[in-house]
Coordinates of C-alpha atoms in Angstrom, one line a residue:
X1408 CA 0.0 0.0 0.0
X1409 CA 1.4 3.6 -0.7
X1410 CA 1.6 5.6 2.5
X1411 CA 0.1 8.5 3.1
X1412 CA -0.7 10.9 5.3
X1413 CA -3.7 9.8 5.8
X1414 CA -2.6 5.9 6.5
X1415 CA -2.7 6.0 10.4
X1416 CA -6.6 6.5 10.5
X1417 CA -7.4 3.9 7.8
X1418 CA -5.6 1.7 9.9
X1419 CA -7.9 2.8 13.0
X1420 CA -10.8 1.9 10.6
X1421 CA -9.3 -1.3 9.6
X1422 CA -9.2 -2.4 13.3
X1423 CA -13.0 -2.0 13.2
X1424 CA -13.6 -4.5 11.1
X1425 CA -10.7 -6.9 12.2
X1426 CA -13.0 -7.2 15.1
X1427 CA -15.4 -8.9 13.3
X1428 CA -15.0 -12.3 14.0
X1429 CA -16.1 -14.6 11.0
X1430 CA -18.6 -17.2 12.2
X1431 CA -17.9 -15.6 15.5
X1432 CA -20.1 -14.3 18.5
X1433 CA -20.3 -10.6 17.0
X1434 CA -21.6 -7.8 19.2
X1435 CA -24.7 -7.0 17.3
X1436 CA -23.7 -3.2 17.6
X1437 CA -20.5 -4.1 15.3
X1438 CA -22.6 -5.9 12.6
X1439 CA -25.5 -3.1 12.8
X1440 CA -21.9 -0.8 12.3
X1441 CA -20.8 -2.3 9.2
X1442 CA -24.2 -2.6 7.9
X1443 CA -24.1 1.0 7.8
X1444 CA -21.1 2.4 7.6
X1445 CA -18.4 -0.2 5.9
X1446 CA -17.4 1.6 2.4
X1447 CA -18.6 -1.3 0.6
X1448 CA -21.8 -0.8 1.6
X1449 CA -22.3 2.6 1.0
X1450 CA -20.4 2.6 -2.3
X1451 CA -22.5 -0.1 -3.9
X1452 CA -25.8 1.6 -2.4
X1453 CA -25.1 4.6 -3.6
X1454 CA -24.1 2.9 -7.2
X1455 CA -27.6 0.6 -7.8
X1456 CA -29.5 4.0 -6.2
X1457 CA -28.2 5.6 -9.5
X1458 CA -29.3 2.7 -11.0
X1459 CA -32.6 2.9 -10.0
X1460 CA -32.6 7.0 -10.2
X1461 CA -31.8 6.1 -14.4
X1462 CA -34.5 4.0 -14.8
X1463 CA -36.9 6.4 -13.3
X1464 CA -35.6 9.3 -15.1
X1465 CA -36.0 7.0 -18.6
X1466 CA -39.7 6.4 -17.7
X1467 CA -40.2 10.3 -17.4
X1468 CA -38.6 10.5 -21.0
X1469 CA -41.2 8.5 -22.5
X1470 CA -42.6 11.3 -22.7
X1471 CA -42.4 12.9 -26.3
X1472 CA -42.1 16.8 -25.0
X1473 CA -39.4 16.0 -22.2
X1474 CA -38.0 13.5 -24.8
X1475 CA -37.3 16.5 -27.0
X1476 CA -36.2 18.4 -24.5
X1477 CA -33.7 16.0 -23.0
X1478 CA -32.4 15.0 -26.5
X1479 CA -31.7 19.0 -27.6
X1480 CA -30.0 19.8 -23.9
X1481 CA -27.8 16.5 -25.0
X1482 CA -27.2 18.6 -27.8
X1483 CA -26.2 22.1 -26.4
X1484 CA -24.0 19.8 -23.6
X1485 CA -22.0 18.3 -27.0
X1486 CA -21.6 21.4 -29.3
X1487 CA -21.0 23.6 -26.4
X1488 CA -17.6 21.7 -26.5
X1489 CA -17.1 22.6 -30.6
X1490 CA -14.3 24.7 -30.9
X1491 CA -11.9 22.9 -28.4
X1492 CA -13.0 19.2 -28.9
X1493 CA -14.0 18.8 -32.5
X1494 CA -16.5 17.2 -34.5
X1495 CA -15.9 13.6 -34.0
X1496 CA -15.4 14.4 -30.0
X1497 CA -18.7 15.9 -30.1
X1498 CA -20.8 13.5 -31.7
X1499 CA -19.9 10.8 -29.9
X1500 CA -20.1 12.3 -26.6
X1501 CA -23.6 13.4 -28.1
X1502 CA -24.7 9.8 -29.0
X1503 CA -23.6 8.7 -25.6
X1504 CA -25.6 10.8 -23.4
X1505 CA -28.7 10.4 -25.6
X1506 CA -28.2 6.3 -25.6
X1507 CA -27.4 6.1 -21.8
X1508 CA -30.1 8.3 -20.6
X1509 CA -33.0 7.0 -22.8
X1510 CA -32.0 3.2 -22.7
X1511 CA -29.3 2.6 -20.4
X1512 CA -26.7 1.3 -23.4
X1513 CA -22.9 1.9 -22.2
X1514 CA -20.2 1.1 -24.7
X1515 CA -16.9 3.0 -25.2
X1516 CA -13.3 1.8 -26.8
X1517 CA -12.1 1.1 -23.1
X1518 CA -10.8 -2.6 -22.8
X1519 CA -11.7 -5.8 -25.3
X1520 CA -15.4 -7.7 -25.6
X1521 CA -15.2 -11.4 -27.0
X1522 CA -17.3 -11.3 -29.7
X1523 CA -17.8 -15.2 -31.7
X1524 CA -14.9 -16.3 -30.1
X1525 CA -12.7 -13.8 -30.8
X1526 CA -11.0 -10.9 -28.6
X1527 CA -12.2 -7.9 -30.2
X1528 CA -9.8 -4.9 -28.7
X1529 CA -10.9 -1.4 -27.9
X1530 CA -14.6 -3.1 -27.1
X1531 CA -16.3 -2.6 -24.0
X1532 CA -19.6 -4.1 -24.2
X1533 CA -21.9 -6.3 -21.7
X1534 CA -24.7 -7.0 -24.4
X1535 CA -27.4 -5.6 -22.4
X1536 CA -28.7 -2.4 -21.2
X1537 CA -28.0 -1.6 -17.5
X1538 CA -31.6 -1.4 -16.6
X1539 CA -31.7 -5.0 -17.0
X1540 CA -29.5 -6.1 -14.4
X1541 CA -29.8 -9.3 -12.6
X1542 CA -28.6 -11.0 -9.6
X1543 CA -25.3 -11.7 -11.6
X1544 CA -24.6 -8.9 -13.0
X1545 CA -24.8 -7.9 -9.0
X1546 CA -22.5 -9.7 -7.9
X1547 CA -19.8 -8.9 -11.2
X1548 CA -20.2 -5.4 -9.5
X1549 CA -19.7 -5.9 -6.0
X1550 CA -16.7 -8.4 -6.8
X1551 CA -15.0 -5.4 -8.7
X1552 CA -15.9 -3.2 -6.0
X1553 CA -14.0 -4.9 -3.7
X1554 CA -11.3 -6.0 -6.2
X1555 CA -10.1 -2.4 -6.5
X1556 CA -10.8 -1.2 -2.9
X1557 CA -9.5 -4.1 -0.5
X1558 CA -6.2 -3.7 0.1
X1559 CA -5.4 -0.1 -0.6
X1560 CA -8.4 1.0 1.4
X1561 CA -8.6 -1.0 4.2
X1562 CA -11.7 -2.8 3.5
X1563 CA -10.8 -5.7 5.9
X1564 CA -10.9 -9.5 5.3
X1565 CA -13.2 -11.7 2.5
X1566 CA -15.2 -12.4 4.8
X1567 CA -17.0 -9.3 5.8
X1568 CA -17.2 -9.3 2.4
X1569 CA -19.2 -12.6 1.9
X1570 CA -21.0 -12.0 4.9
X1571 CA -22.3 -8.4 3.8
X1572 CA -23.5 -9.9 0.6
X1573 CA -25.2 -13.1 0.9
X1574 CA -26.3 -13.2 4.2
X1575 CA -29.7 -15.3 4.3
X1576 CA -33.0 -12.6 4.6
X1577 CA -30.7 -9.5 5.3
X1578 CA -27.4 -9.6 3.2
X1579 CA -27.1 -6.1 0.8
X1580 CA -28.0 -8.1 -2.3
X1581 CA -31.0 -8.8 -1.5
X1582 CA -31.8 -5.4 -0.4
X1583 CA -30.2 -3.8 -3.5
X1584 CA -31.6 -6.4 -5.8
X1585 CA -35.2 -5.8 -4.7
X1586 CA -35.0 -2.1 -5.1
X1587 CA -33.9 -2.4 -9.0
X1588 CA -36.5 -5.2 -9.3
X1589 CA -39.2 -2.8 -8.6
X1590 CA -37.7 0.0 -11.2
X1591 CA -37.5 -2.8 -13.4
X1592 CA -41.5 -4.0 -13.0
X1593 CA -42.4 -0.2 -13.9
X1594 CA -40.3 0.2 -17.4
X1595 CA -43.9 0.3 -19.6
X1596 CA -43.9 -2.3 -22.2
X1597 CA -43.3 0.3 -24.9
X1598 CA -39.5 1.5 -23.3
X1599 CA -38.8 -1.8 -22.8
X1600 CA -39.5 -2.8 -26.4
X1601 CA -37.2 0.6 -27.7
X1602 CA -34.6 -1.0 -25.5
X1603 CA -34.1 -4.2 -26.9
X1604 CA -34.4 -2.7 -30.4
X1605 CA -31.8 -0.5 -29.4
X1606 CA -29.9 -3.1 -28.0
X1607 CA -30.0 -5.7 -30.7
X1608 CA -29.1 -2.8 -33.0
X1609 CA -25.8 -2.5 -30.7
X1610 CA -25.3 -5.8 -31.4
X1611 CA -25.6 -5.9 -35.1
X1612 CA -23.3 -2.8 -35.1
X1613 CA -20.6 -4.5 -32.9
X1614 CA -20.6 -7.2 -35.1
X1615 CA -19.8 -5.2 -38.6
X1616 CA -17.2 -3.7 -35.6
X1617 CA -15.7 -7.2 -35.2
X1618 CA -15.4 -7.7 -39.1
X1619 CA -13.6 -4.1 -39.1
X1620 CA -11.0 -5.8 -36.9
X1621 CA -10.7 -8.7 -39.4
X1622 CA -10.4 -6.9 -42.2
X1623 CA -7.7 -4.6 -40.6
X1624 CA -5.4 -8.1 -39.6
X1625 CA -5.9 -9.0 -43.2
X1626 CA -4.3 -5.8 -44.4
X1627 CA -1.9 -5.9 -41.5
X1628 CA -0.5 -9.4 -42.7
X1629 CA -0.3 -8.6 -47.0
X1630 CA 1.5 -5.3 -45.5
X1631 CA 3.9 -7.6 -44.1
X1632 CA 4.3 -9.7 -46.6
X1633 CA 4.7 -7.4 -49.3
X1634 CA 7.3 -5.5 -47.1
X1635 CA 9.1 -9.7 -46.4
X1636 CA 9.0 -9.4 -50.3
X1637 CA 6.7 -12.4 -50.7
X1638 CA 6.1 -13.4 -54.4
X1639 CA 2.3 -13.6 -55.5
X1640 CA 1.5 -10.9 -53.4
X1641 CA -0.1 -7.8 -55.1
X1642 CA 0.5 -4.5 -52.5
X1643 CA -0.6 -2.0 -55.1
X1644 CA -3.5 0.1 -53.6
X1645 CA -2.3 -0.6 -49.9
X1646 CA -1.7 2.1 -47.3
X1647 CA -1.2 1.7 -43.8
X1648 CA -4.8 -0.1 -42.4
X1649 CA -6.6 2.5 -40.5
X1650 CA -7.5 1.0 -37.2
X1651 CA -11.2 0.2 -36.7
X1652 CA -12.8 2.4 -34.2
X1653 CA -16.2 1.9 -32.4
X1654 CA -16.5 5.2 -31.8
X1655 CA -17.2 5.8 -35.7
X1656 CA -20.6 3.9 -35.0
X1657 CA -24.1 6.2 -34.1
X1658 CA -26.6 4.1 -31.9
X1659 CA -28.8 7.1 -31.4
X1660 CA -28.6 9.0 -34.3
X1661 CA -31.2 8.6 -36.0
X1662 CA -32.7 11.6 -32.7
X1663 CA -29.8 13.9 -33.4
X1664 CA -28.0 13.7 -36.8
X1665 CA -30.6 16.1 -38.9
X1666 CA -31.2 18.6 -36.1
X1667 CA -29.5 22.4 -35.9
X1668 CA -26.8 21.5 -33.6
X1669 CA -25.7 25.1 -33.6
X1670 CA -29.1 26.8 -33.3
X1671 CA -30.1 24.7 -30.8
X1672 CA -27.0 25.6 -28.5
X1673 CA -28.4 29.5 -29.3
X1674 CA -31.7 28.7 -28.5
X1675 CA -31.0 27.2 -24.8
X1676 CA -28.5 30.0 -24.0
X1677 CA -31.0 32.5 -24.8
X1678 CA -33.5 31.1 -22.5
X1679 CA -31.1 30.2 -19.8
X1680 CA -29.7 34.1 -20.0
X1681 CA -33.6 35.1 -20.0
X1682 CA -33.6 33.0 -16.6
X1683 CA -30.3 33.7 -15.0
X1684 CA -31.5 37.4 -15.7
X1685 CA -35.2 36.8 -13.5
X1686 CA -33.2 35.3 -10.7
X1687 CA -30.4 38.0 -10.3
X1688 CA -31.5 41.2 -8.2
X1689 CA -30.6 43.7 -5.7
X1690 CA -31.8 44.7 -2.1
X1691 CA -31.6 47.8 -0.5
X1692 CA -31.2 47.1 3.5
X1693 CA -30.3 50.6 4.4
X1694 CA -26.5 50.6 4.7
X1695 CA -26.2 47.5 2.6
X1696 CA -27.4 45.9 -0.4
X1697 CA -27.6 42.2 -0.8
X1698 CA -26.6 41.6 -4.1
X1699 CA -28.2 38.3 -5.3
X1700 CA -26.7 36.2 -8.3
X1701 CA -28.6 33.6 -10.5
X1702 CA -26.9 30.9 -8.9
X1703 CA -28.6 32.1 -5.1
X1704 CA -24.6 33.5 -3.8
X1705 CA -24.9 36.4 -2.1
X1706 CA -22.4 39.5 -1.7
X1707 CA -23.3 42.3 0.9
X1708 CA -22.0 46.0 -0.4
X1709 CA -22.3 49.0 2.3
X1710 CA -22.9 52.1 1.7
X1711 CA -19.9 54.8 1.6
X1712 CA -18.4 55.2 4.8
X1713 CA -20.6 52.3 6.5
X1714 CA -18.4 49.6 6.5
X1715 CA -14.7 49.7 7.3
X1716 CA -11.2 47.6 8.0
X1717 CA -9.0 48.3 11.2
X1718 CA -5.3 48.2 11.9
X1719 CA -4.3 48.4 15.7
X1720 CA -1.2 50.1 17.2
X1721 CA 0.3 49.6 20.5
X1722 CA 1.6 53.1 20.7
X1723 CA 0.8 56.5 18.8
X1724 CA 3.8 57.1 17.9
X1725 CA 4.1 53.9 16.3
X1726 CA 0.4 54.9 14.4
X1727 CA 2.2 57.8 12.9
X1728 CA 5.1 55.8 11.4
X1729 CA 2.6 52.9 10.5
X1730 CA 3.3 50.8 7.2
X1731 CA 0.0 52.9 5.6
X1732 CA 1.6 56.4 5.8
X1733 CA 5.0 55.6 4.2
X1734 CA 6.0 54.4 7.4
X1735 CA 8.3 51.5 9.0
X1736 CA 5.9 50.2 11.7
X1737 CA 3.8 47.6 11.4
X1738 CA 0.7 47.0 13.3
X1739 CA 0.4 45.2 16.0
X1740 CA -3.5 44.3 15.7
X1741 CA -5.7 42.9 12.8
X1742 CA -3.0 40.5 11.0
X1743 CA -4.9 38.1 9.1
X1744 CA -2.0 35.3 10.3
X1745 CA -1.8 36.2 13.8
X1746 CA -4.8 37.5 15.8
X1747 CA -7.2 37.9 12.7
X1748 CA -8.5 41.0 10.4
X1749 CA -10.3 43.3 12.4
X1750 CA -13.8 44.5 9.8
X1751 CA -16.6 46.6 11.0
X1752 CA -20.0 46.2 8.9
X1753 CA -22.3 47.3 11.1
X1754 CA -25.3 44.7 11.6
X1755 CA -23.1 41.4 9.7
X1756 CA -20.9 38.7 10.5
X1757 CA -18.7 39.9 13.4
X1758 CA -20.6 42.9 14.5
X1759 CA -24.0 41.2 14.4
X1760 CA -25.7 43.9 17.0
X1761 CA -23.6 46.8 16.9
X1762 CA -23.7 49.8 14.7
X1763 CA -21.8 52.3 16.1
X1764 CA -17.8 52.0 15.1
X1765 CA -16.9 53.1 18.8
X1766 CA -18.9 50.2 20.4
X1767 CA -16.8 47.5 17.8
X1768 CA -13.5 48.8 18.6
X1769 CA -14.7 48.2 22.7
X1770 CA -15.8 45.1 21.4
X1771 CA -13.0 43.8 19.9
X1772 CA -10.6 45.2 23.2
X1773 CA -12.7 42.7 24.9
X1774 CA -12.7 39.8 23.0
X1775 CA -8.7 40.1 22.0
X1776 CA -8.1 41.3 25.6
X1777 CA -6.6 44.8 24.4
X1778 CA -6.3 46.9 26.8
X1779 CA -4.6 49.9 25.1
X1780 CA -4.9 50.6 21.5
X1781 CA -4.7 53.0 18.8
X1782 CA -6.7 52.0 15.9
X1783 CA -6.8 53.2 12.1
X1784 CA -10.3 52.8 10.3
X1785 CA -9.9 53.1 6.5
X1786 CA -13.7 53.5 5.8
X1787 CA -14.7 51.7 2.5
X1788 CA -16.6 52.8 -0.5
X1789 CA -19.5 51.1 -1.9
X1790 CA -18.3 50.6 -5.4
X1791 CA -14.8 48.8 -3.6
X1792 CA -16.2 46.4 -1.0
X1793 CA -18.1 43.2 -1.5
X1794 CA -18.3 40.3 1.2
X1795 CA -19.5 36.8 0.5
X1796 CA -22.4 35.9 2.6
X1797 CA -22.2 32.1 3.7
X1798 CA -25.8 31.2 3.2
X1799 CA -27.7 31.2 -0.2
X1800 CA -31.0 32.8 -1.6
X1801 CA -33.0 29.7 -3.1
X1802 CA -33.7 31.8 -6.3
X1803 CA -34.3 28.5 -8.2
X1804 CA -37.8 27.9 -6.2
X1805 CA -39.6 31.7 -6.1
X1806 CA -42.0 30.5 -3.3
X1807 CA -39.0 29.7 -1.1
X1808 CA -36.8 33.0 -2.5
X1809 CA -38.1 34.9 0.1
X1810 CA -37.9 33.1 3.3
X1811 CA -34.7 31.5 2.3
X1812 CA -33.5 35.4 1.9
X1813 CA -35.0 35.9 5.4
X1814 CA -33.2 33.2 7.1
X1815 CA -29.5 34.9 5.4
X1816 CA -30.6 38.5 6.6
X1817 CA -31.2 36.6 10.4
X1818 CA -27.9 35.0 9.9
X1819 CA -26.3 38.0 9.1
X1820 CA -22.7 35.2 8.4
X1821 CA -20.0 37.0 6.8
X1822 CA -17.8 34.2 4.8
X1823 CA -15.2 36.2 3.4
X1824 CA -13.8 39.7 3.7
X1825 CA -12.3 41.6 0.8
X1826 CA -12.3 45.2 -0.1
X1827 CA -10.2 47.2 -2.4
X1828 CA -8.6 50.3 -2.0
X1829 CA -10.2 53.9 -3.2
X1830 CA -8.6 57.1 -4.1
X1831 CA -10.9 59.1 -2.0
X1832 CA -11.2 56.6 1.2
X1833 CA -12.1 58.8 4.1
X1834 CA -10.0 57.9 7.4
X1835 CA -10.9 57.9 11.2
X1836 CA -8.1 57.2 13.9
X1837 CA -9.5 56.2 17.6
X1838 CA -7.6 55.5 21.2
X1839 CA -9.2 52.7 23.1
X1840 CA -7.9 52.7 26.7
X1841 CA -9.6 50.6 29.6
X1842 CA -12.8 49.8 27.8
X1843 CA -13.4 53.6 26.6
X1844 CA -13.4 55.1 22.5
X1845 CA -12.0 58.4 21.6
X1846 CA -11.6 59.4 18.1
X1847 CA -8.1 60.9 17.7
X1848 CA -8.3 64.5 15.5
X1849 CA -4.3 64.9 14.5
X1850 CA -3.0 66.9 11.2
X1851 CA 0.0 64.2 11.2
X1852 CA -2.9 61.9 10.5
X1853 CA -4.7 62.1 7.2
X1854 CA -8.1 62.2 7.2
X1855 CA -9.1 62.0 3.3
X1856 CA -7.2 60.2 0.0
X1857 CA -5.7 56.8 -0.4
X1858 CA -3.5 54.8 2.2
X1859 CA -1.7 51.8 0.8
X1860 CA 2.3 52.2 1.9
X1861 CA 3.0 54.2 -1.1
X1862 CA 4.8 57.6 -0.7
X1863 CA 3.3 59.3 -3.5
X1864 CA -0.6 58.5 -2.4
X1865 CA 0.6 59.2 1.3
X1866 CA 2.0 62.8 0.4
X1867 CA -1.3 63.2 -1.4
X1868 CA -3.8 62.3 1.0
X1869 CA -1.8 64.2 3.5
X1870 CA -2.0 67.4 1.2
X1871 CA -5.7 67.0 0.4
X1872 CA -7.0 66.8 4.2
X1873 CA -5.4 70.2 5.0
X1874 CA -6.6 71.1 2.0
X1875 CA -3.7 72.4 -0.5
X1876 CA -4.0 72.6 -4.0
X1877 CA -0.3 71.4 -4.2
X1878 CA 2.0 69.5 -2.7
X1879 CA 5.8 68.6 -3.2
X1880 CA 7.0 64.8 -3.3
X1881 CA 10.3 63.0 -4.5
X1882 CA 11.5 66.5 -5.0
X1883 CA 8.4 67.5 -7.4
X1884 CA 5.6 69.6 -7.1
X1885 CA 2.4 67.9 -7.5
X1886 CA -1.3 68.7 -8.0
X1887 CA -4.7 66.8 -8.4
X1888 CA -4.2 66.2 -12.1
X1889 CA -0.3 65.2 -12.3
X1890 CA -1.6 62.8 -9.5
X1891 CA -4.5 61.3 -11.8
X1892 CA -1.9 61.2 -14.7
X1893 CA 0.9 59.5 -13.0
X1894 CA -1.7 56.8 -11.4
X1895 CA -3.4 56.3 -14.5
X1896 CA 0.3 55.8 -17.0

């Protein structure tokens, strides 16, 4: 087995089941355990539940308007994938949904199918449709199943395996077979008559696929010998023998072939813009706005100056030489590594309950245990800030859009923080000492302008909060508009 980080807890899971005890006195707890939770079980439950969920899904397809619909979706899925996958790609994979989907036919160029005796390569192909499975066809599954999952994952001995399976009244196969029998005993007479048309016409074509492969050895050997220099051999006309491919065959095509692949893909991406676009709105909460995509994400988007991020200092002085303002000091509070960013939106996430900024910076002194601080507040800008929301809008389902919406606004979760920089942030400083807020009014602290570390936006934001027109920097003058042109090059 290839270690890996993760070896030492499989091997706790593997002493769970070497306490089973084959034809032992089990606790009935264990065996009610494995019942449940072995990954045998719940791998080949959840594989005949698809099983099942196909068949069902096939019935509903009877159906000639979902049938059309199905078969042009099957469409837009394949030419969707045109310009990077080609033709050939496309039809296939085209042919493939529309065959599994309507009558459960699998067969690809993955492995080798005897066919009349012979090994026919690049052939996978049971000769049935997997709605008809049987008990054999079962137990072909469940013994590949565990063939690939033993040893590497820790399945345990063969005979949890036997046990699981065939144990008289309540082993899994009889559970799992009954369940497909009763999909099976619904399939109307009709789809079950398409299917082994379908089927036999599989058959027919896998046939004419085997004879490809004899005719392609033929070649093969008269290359050879007219290459040996056999006498008596004619090689005019021969070329290398272009390998048989199943893949060349259509099972389904007589539903897809003559339709407008093309305008069909512009038809459905109309009508799913036309959707997307009904399910994508905005609400105004006051100092936020929910902004709601079609998929039901949400992102939250204060107002100017509602929302903002915080930097903490131990010291003043250590404020005034702080990494923002062209400084050298770094802050001592809100590192997203060590004690976590420090975000006011008033109302969300973090400060669920408090609106006022002084009340969150008393906050957060209690909860870090701060007992002395000097904080920055770079205020944000509607058009810069946008926070994921953890909880969803169900905008698929409009009688639930509204409650579900509800439930996020009483959540008020904040999932992720981001906000970018503005050139006209305004700026608040505050000293929190013993559980009390003062804001801190200081011309060495700019008020106005954008504060990011660099020396030119500093020297500007410091001009424009005491208000001059021009300002001198890296031994220039500067005004508003060499600014804008220097930021904009």
């Amino acid at each position: 087995m290839v270690e890996t980080s993760s070896t030492k807890y499989e091997k706790r899971v593997l002493k769970i089941w070497e306490k089973w005890i084959p034809d032992g006195d089990n606790e009935t707890a264990l065996e009610n355990f494995i019942d449940d939770y072995h990954p045998s079980v719940v791998q080949m439950t959840e594989k005949v539940n698809g099983y099942v969920q196909s068949i069902l899904c096939a019935i509903e397809l009877t159906d000639a308007e979902k049938r059309e619909k199905f078969i042009e979706d099957c469409v837009k899925r394949s030419w969707d994938m045109l310009n990077y996958q080609g033709e050939d790609y496309v039809k296939q994979y085209c042919d493939g949904l529309i065959r599994r989907g309507l009558w459960g036919i699998g067969i690809s160029d993955n492995g080798s199918t005897e066919i009349r005796g012979e090994d026919i390569p690049d052939l996978y192909w049971k000769g049935k449709s997997k709605f008809n499975l049987n008990s054999n066809d079962l137990d072909d599954e469940w013994d590949s199943l565990w063939d690939e999952n033993q040893d590497d994952q820790h399945w345990g001995p063969s005979e949890i395996k036997d046990w699981v399976w065939n144990r008289k009244y309540f082993g899994l196969k009889t559970e799992l077979l009954r369940l497909i029998q009763q999909a099976q005993r619904i399939i109307p007479e009709g789809l079950q008559k398409e299917i082994e048309e379908r089927v036999k016409s599989v058959d027919d074509g896998v046939d004419e696929y085997a004879s490809q492969w004899g005719e392609y050895y033929k070649k093969e050997r008269d290359i050879d010998k007219m290459k040996s220099g056999e006498a008596g051999v004619n090689a005019s006309g021969y070329l290398d023998a272009e390998r048989p491919s199943i893949n060349n065959f259509y099972f389904a095509g007589d539903l897809w072939k003559d339709l407008d692949h093309l305008g069909i893909v512009k038809k459905i991406k109309k009508e799913e813009e036309r959707i997307k676009a009904t399910r994508r709105y905005k609400k105004d909460l006051g100092n936020v706005v929910l902004e709601v995509s079609e998929y039901g994400t949400v992102q939250l988007n204060f107002k100017d100056d509602t929302a903002a991020e915080l930097k903490g200092w131990k010291t003043l002085e250590g404020m005034k030489d702080g990494w923002f303002l062209n400084g050298k000091t770094e802050y001592d509070f809100g590192d997203k590594y060590e004690d976590g960013e420090i975000w006011f939106t008033p109302g969300w996430g973090e400060c669920k309950g408090i609106s006022a900024i002084e009340d969150f910076i008393k906050y957060v002194g209690t909860q870090r245990t701060i007992k002395e601080a000097y904080f920055w507040c770079r205020w944000l800008k509607e058009e810069s800030d946008n926070f994921n929301v953890e909880e969803e809008i169900d905008v698929e389902n409009p009688d639930n859009t509204q409650a579900s919406e509800e439930r996020l606004i009483e959540e008020h979760t904040i999932e992720r923080y981001c906000a970018r920089h503005s050139l006209n942030e305004r700026h608040s400083y505050f000293h929190l000492k013993d559980g009390q807020v003062e804001e801190i009014i200081d011309r060495d602290l700019p008020h106005t302008g954008l504060l990011n570390g660099s020396g030119v936006d500093a020297a500007r934001a410091f001009a424009l909060s005491n208000k001059r027109k021009e300002w001198e920097w890296d031994g220039k003058k500067w005004t508003e508009e060499s600014y804008l042109e220097y930021k904009n090059f």
